[in-house]
mmCIF file of N, CA, C and O in Angstrom:
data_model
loop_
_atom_site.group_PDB
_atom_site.id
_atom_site.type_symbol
_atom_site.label_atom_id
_atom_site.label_comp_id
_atom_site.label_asym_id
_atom_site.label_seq_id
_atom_site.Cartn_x
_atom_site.Cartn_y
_atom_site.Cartn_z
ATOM 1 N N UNK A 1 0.845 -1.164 0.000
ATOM 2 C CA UNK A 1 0.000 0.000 0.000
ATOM 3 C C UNK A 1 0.905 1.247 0.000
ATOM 4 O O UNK A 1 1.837 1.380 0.793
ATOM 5 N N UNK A 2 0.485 2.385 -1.182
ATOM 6 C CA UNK A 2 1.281 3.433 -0.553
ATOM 7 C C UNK A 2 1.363 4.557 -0.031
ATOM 8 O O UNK A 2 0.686 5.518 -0.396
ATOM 9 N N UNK A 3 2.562 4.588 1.284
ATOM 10 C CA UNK A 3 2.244 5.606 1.979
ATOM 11 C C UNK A 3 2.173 6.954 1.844
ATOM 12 O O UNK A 3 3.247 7.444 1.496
ATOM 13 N N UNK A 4 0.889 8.070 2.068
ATOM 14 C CA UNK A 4 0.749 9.059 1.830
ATOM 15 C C UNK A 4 1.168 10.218 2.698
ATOM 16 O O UNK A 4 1.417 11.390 2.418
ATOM 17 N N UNK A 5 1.174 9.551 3.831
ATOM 18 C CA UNK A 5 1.418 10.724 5.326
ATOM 19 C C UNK A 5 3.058 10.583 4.935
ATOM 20 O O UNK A 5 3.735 9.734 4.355
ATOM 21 N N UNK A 6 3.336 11.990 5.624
ATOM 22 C CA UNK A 6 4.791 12.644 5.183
ATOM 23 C C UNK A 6 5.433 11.910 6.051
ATOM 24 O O UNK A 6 5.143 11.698 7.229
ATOM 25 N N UNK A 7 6.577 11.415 5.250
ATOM 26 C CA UNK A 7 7.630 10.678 6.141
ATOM 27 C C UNK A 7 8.424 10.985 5.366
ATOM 28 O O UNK A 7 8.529 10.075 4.544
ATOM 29 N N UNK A 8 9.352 12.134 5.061
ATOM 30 C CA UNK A 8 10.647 12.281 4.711
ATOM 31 C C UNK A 8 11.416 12.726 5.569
ATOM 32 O O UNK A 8 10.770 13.398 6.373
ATOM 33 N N UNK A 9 12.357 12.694 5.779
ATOM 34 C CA UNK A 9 13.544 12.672 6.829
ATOM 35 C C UNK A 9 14.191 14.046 6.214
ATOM 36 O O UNK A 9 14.190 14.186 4.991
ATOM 37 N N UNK A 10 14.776 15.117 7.111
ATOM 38 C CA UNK A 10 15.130 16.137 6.545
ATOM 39 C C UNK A 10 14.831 17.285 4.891
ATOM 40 O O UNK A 10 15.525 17.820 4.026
ATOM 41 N N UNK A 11 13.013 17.124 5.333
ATOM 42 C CA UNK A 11 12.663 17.542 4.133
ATOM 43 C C UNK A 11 13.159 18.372 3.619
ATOM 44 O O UNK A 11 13.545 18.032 2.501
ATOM 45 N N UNK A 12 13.518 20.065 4.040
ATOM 46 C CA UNK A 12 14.123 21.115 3.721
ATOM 47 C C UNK A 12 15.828 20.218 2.942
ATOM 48 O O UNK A 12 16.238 20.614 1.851
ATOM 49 N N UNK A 13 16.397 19.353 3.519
ATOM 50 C CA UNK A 13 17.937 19.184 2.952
ATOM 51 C C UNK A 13 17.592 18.574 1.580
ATOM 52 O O UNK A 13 18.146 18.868 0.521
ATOM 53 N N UNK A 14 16.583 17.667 1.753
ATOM 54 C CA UNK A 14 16.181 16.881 0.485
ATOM 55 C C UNK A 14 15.518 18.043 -0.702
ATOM 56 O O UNK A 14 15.669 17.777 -1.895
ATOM 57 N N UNK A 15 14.917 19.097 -0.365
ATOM 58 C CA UNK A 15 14.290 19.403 -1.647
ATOM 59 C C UNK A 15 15.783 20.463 -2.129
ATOM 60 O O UNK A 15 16.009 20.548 -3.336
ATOM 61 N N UNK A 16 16.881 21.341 -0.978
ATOM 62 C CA UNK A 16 17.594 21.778 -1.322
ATOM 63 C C UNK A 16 18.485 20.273 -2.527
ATOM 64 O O UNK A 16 18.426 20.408 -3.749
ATOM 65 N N UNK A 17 18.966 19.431 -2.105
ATOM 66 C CA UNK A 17 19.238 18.270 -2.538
ATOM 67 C C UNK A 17 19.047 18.262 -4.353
ATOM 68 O O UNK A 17 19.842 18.188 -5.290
ATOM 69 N N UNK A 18 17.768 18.362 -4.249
ATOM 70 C CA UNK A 18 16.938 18.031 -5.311
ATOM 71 C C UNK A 18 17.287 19.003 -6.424
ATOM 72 O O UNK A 18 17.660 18.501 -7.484
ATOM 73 N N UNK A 19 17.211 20.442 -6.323
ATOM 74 C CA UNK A 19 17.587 21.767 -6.966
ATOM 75 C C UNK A 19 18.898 21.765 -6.864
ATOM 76 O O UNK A 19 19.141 22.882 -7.320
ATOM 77 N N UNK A 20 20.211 21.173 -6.513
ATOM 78 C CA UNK A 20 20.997 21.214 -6.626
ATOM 79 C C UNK A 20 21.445 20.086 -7.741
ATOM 80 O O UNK A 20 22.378 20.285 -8.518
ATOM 81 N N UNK A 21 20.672 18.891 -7.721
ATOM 82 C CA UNK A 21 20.782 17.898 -8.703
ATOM 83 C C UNK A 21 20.797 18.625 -10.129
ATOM 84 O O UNK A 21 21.658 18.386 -10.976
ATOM 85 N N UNK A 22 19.936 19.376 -10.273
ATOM 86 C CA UNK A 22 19.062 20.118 -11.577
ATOM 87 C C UNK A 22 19.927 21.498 -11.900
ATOM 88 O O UNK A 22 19.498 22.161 -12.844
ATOM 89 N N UNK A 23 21.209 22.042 -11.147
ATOM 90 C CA UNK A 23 21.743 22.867 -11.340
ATOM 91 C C UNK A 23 22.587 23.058 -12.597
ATOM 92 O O UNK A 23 23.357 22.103 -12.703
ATOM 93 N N UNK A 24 22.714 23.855 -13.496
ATOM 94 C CA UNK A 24 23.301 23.940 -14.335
ATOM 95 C C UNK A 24 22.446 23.435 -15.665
ATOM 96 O O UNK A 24 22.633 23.835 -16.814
ATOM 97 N N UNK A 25 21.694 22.691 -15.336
ATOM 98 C CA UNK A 25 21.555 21.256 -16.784
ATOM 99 C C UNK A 25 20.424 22.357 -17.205
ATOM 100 O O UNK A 25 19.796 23.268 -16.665
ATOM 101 N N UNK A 26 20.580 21.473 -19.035
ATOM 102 C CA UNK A 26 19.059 22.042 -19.818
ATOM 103 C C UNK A 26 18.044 21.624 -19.332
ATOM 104 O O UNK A 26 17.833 20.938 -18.332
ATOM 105 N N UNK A 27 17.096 22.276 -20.439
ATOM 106 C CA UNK A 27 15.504 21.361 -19.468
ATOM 107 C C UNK A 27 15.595 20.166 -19.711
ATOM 108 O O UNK A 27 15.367 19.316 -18.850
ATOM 109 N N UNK A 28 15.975 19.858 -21.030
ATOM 110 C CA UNK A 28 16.000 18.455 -21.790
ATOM 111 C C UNK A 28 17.208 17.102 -20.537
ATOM 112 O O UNK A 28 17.024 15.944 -20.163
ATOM 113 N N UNK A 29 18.059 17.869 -20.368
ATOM 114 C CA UNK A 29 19.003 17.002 -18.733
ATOM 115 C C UNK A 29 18.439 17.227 -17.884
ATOM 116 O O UNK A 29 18.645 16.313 -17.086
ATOM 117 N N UNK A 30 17.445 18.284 -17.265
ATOM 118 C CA UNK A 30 16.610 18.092 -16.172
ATOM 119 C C UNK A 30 15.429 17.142 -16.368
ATOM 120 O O UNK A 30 15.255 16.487 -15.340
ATOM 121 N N UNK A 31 14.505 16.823 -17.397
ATOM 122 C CA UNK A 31 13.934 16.320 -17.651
ATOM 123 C C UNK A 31 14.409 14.612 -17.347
ATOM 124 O O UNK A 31 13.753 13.731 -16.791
ATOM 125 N N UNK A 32 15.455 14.568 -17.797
ATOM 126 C CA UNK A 32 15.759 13.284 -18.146
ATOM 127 C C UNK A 32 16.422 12.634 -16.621
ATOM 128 O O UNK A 32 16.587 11.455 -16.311
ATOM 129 N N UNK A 33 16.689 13.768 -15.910
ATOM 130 C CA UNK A 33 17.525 13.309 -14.447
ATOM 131 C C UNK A 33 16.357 12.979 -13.815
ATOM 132 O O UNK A 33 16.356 11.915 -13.196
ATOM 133 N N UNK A 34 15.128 13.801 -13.829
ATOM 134 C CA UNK A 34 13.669 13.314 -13.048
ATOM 135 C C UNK A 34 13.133 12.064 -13.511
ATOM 136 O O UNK A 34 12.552 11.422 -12.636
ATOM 137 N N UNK A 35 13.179 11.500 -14.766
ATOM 138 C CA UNK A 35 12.992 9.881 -15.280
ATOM 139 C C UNK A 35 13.927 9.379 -14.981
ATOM 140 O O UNK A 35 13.648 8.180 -14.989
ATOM 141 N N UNK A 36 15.524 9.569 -14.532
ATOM 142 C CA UNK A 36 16.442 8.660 -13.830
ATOM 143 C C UNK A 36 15.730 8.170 -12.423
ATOM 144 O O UNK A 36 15.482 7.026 -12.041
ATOM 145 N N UNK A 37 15.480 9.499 -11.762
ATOM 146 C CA UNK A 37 15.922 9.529 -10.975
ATOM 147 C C UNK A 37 14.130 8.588 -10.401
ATOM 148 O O UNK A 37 14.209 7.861 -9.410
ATOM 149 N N UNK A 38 12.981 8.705 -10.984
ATOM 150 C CA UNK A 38 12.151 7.933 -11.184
ATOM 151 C C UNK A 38 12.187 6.644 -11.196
ATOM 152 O O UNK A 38 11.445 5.843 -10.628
ATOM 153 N N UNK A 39 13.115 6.466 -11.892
ATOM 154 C CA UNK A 39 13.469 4.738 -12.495
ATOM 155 C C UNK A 39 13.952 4.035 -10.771
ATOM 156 O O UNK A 39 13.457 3.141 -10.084
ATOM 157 N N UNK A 40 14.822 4.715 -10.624
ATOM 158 C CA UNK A 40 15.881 4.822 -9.936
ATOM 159 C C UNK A 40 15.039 4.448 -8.099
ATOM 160 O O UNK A 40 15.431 3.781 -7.141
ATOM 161 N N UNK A 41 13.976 5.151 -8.313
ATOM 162 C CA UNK A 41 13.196 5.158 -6.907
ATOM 163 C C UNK A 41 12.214 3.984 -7.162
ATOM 164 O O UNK A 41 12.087 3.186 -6.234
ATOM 165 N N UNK A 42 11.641 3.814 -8.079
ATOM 166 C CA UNK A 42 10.936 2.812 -8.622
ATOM 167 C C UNK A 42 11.234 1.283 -8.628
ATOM 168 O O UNK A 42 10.423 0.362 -8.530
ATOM 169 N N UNK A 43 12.559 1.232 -8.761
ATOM 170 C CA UNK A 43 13.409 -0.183 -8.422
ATOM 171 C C UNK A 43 13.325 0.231 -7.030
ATOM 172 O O UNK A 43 12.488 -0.517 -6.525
ATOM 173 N N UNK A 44 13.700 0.926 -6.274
ATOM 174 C CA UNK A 44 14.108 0.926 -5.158
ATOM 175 C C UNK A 44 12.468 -0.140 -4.531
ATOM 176 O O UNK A 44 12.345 -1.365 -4.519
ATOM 177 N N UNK A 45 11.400 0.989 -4.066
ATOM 178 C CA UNK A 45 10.268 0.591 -4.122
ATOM 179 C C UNK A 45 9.801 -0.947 -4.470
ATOM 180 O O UNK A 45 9.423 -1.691 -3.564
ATOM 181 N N UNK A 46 9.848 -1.349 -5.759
ATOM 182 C CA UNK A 46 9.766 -2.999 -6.470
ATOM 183 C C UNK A 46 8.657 -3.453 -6.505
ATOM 184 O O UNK A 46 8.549 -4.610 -6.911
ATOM 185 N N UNK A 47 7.270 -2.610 -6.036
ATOM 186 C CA UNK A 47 6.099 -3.224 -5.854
ATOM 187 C C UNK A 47 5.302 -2.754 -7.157
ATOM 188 O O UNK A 47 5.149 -1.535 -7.079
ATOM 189 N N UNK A 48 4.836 -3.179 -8.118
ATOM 190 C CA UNK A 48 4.010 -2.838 -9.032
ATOM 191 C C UNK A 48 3.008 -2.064 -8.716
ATOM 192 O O UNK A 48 2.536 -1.086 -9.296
ATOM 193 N N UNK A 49 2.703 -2.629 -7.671
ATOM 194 C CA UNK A 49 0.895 -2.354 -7.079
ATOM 195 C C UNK A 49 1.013 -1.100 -6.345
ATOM 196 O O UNK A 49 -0.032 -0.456 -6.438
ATOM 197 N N UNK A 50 2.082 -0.411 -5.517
ATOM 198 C CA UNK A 50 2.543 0.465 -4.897
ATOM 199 C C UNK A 50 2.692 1.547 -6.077
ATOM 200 O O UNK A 50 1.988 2.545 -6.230
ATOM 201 N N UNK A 51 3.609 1.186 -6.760
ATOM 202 C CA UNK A 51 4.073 2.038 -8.071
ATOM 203 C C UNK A 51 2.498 2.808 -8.319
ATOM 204 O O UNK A 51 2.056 3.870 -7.879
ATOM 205 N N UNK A 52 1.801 1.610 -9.355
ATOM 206 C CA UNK A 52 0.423 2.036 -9.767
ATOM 207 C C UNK A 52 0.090 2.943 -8.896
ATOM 208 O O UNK A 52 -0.169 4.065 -9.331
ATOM 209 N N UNK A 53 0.024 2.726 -7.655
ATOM 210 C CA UNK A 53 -1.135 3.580 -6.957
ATOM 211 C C UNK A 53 -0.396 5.118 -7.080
ATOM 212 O O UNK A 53 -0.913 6.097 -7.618
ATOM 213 N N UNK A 54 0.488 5.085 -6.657
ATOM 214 C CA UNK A 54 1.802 6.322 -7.171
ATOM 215 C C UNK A 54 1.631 7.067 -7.805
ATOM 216 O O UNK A 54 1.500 8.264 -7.550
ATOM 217 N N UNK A 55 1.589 6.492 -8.867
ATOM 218 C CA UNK A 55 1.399 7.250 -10.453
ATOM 219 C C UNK A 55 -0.024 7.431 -10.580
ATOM 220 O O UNK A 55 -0.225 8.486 -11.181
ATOM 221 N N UNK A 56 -1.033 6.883 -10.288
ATOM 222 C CA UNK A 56 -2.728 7.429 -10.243
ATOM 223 C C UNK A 56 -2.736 8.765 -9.021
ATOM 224 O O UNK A 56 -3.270 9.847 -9.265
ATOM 225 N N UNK A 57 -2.356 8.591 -8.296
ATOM 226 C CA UNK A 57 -2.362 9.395 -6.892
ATOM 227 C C UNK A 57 -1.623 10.413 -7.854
ATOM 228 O O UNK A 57 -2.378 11.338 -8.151
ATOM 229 N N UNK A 58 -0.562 10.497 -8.338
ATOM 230 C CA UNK A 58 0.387 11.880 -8.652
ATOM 231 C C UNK A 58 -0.433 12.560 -9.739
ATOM 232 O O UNK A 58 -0.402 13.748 -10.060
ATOM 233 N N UNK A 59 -1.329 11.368 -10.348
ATOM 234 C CA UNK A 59 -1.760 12.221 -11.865
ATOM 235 C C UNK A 59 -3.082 12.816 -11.640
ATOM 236 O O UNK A 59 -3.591 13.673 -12.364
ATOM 237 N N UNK A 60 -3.736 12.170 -10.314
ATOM 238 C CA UNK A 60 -4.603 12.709 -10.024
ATOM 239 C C UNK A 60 -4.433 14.274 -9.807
ATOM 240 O O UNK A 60 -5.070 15.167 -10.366
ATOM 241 N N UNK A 61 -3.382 14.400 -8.823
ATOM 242 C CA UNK A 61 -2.956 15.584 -8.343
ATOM 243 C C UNK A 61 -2.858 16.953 -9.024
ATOM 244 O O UNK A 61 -3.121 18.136 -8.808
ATOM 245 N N UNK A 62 -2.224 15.977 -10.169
ATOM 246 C CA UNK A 62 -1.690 16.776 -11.108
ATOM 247 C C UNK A 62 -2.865 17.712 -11.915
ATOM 248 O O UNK A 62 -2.921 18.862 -12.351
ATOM 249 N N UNK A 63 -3.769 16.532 -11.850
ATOM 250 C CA UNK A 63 -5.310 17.454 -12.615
ATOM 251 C C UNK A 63 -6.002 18.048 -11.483
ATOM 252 O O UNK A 63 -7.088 18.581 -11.708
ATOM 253 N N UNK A 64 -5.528 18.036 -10.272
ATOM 254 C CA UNK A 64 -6.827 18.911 -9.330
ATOM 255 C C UNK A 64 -7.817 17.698 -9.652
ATOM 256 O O UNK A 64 -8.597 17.856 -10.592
ATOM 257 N N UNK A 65 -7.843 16.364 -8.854
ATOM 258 C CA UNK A 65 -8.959 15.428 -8.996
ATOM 259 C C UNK A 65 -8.631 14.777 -7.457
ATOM 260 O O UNK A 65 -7.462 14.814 -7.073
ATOM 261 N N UNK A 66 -9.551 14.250 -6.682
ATOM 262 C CA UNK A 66 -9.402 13.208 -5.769
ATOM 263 C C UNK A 66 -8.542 12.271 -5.733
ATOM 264 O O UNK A 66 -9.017 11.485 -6.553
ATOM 265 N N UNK A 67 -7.496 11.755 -5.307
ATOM 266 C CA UNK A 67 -6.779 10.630 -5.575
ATOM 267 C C UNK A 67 -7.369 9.355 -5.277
ATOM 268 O O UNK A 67 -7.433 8.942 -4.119
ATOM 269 N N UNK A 68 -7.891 8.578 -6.463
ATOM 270 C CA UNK A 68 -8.258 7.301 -6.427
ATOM 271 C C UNK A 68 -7.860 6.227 -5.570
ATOM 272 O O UNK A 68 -6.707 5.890 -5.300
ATOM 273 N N UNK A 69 -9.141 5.628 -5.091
ATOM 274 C CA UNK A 69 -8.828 4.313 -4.336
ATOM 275 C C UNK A 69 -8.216 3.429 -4.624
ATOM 276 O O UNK A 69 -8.358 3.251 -5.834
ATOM 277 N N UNK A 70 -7.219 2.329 -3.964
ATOM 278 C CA UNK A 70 -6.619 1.157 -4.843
ATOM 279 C C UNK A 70 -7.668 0.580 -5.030
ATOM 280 O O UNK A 70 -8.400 0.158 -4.134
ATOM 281 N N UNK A 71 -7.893 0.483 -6.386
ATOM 282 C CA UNK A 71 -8.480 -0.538 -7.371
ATOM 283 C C UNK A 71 -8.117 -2.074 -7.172
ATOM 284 O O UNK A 71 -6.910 -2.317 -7.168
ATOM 285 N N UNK A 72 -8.990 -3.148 -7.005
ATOM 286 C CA UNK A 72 -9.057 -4.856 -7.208
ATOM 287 C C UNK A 72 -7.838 -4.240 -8.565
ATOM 288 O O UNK A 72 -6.672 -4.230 -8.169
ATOM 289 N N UNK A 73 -8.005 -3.858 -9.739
ATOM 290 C CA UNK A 73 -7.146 -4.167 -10.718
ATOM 291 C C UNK A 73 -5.712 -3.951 -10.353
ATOM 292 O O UNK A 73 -4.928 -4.798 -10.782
ATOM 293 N N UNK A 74 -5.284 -3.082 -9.721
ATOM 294 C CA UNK A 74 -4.074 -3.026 -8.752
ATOM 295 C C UNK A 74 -3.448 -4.209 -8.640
ATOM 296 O O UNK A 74 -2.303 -4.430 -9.033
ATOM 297 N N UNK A 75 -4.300 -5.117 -8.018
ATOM 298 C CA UNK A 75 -3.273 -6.100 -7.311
ATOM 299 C C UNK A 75 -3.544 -7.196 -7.973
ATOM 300 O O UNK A 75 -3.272 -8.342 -7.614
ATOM 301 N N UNK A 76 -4.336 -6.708 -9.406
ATOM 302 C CA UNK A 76 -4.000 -8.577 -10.388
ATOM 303 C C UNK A 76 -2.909 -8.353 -10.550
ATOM 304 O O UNK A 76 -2.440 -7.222 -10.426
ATOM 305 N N UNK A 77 -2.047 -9.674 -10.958
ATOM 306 C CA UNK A 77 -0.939 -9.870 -11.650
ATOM 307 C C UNK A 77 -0.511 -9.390 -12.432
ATOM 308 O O UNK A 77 -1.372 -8.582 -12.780
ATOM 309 N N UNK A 78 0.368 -9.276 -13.094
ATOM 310 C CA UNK A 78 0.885 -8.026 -14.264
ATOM 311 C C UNK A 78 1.199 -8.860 -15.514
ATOM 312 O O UNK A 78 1.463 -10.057 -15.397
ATOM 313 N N UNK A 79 1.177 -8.281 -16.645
ATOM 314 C CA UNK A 79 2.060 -9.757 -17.602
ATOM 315 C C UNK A 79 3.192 -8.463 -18.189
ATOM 316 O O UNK A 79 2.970 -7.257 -18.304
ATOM 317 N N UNK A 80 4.249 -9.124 -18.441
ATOM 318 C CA UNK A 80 5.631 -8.411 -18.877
ATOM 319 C C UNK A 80 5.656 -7.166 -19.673
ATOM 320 O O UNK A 80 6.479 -6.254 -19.593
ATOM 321 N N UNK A 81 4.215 -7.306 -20.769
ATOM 322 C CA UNK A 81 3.895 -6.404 -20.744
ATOM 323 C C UNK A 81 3.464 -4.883 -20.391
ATOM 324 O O UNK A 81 3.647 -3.895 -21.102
ATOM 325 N N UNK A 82 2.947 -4.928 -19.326
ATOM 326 C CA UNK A 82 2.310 -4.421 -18.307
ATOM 327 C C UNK A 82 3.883 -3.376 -17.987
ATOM 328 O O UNK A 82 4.121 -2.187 -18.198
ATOM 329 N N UNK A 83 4.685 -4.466 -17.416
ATOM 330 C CA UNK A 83 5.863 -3.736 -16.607
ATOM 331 C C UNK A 83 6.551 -3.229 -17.283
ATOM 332 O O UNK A 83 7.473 -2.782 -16.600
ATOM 333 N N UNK A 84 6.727 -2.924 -18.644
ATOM 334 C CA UNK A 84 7.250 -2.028 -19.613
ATOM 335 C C UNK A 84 6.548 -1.417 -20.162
ATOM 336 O O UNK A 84 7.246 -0.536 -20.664
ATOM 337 N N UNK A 85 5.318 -1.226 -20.504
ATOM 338 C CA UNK A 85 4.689 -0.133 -21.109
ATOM 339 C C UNK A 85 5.160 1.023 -20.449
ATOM 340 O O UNK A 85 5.204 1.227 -19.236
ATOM 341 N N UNK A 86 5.556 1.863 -21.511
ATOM 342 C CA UNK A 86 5.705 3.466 -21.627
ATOM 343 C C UNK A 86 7.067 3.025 -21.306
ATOM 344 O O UNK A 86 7.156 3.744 -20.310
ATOM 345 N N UNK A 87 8.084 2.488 -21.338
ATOM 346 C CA UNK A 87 9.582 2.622 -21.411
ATOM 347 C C UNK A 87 10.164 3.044 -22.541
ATOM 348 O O UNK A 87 11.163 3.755 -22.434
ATOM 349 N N UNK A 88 9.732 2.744 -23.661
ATOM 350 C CA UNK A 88 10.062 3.651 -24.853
ATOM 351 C C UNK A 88 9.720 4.697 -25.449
ATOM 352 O O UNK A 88 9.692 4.903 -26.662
ATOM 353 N N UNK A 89 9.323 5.705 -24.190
ATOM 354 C CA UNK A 89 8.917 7.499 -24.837
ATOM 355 C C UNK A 89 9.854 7.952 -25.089
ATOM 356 O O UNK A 89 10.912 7.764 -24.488
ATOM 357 N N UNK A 90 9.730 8.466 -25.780
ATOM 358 C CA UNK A 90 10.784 9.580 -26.249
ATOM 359 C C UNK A 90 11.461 10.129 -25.209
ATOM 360 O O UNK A 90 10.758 10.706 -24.380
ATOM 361 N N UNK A 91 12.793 10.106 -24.999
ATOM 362 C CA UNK A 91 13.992 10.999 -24.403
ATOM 363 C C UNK A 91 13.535 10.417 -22.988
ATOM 364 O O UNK A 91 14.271 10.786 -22.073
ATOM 365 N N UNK A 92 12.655 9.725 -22.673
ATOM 366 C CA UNK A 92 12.476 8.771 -21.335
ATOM 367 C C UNK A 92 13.516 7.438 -21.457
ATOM 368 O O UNK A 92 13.645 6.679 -22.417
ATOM 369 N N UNK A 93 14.109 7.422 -20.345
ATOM 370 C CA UNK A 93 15.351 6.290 -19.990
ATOM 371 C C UNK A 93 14.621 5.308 -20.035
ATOM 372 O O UNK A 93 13.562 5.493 -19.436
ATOM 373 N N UNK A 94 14.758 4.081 -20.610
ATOM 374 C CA UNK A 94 14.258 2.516 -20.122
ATOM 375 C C UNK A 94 14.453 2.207 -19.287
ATOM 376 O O UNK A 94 15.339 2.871 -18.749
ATOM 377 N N UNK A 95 13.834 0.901 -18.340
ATOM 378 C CA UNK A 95 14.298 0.856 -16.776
ATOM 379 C C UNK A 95 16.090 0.189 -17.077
ATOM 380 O O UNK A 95 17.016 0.448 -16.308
ATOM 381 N N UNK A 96 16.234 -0.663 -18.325
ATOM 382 C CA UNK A 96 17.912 -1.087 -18.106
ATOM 383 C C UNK A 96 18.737 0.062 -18.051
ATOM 384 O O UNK A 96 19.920 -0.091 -17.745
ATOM 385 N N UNK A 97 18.216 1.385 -18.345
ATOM 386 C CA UNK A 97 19.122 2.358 -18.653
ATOM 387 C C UNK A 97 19.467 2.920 -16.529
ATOM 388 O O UNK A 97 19.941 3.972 -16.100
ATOM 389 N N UNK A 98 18.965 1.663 -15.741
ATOM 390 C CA UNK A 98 19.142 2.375 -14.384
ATOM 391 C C UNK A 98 20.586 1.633 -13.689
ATOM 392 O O UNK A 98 21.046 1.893 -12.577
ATOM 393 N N UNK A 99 21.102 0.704 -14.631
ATOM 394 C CA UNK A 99 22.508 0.146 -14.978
ATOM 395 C C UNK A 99 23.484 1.603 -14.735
ATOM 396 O O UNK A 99 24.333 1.945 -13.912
ATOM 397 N N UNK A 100 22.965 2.102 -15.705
ATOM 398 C CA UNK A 100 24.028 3.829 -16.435
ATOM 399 C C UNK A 100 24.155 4.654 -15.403
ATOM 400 O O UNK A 100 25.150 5.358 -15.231
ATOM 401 N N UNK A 101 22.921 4.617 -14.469
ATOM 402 C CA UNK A 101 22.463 5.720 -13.465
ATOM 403 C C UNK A 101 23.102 5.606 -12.135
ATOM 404 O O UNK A 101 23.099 6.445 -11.234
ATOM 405 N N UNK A 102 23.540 4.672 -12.151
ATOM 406 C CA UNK A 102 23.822 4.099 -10.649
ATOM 407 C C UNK A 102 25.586 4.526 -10.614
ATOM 408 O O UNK A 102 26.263 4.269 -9.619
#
């Protein structure tokens, strides 16, 4: 399940952190350090079903909408499919590209 209540540890160092990552670079290297760095948290994480809810919850957000309940479809099984869709967008890293990142 994923957690929504704030639990970051030195929030202020982390978002300084964060803007310091993004210093200097184009949008196009900032862009692409936030899909690293995505990938990157996403392995960390490893739960599909967690992920999903993640990415519905953020996109909700993103439109000014309620963040959706976990869905029964959540926690069917995935087929290989599933776990790569959208890895080949444009100027978006594939998850092997988290080899490069590390």
């Amino acid at each position: 399940m994923l957690n929504t209540e704030f639990n970051l540890d030195s929030a202020d160092d982390f978002y300084e952190a964060l803007i310091d990552a993004h210093r200097g670079l184009e949008e196009q290297q900032s862009h692409e350090l936030n899909a690293k760095l995505v990938l990157l948290l996403a392995n960390h994480i490893g739960s599909l079903d967690v992920l999903r809810e993640a990415l519905a919850a953020a996109r909700a957000n993103t439109l000014g909408e309620p963040a959706p309940a976990a869905s029964p479809a959540a926690s069917a099984p995935s087929s290989r499919a599933d776990r790569t869709h959208g890895a080949a967008v444009t100027a978006t890293p594939s998850p092997s590209s988290l080899r490069d990142a590390t």
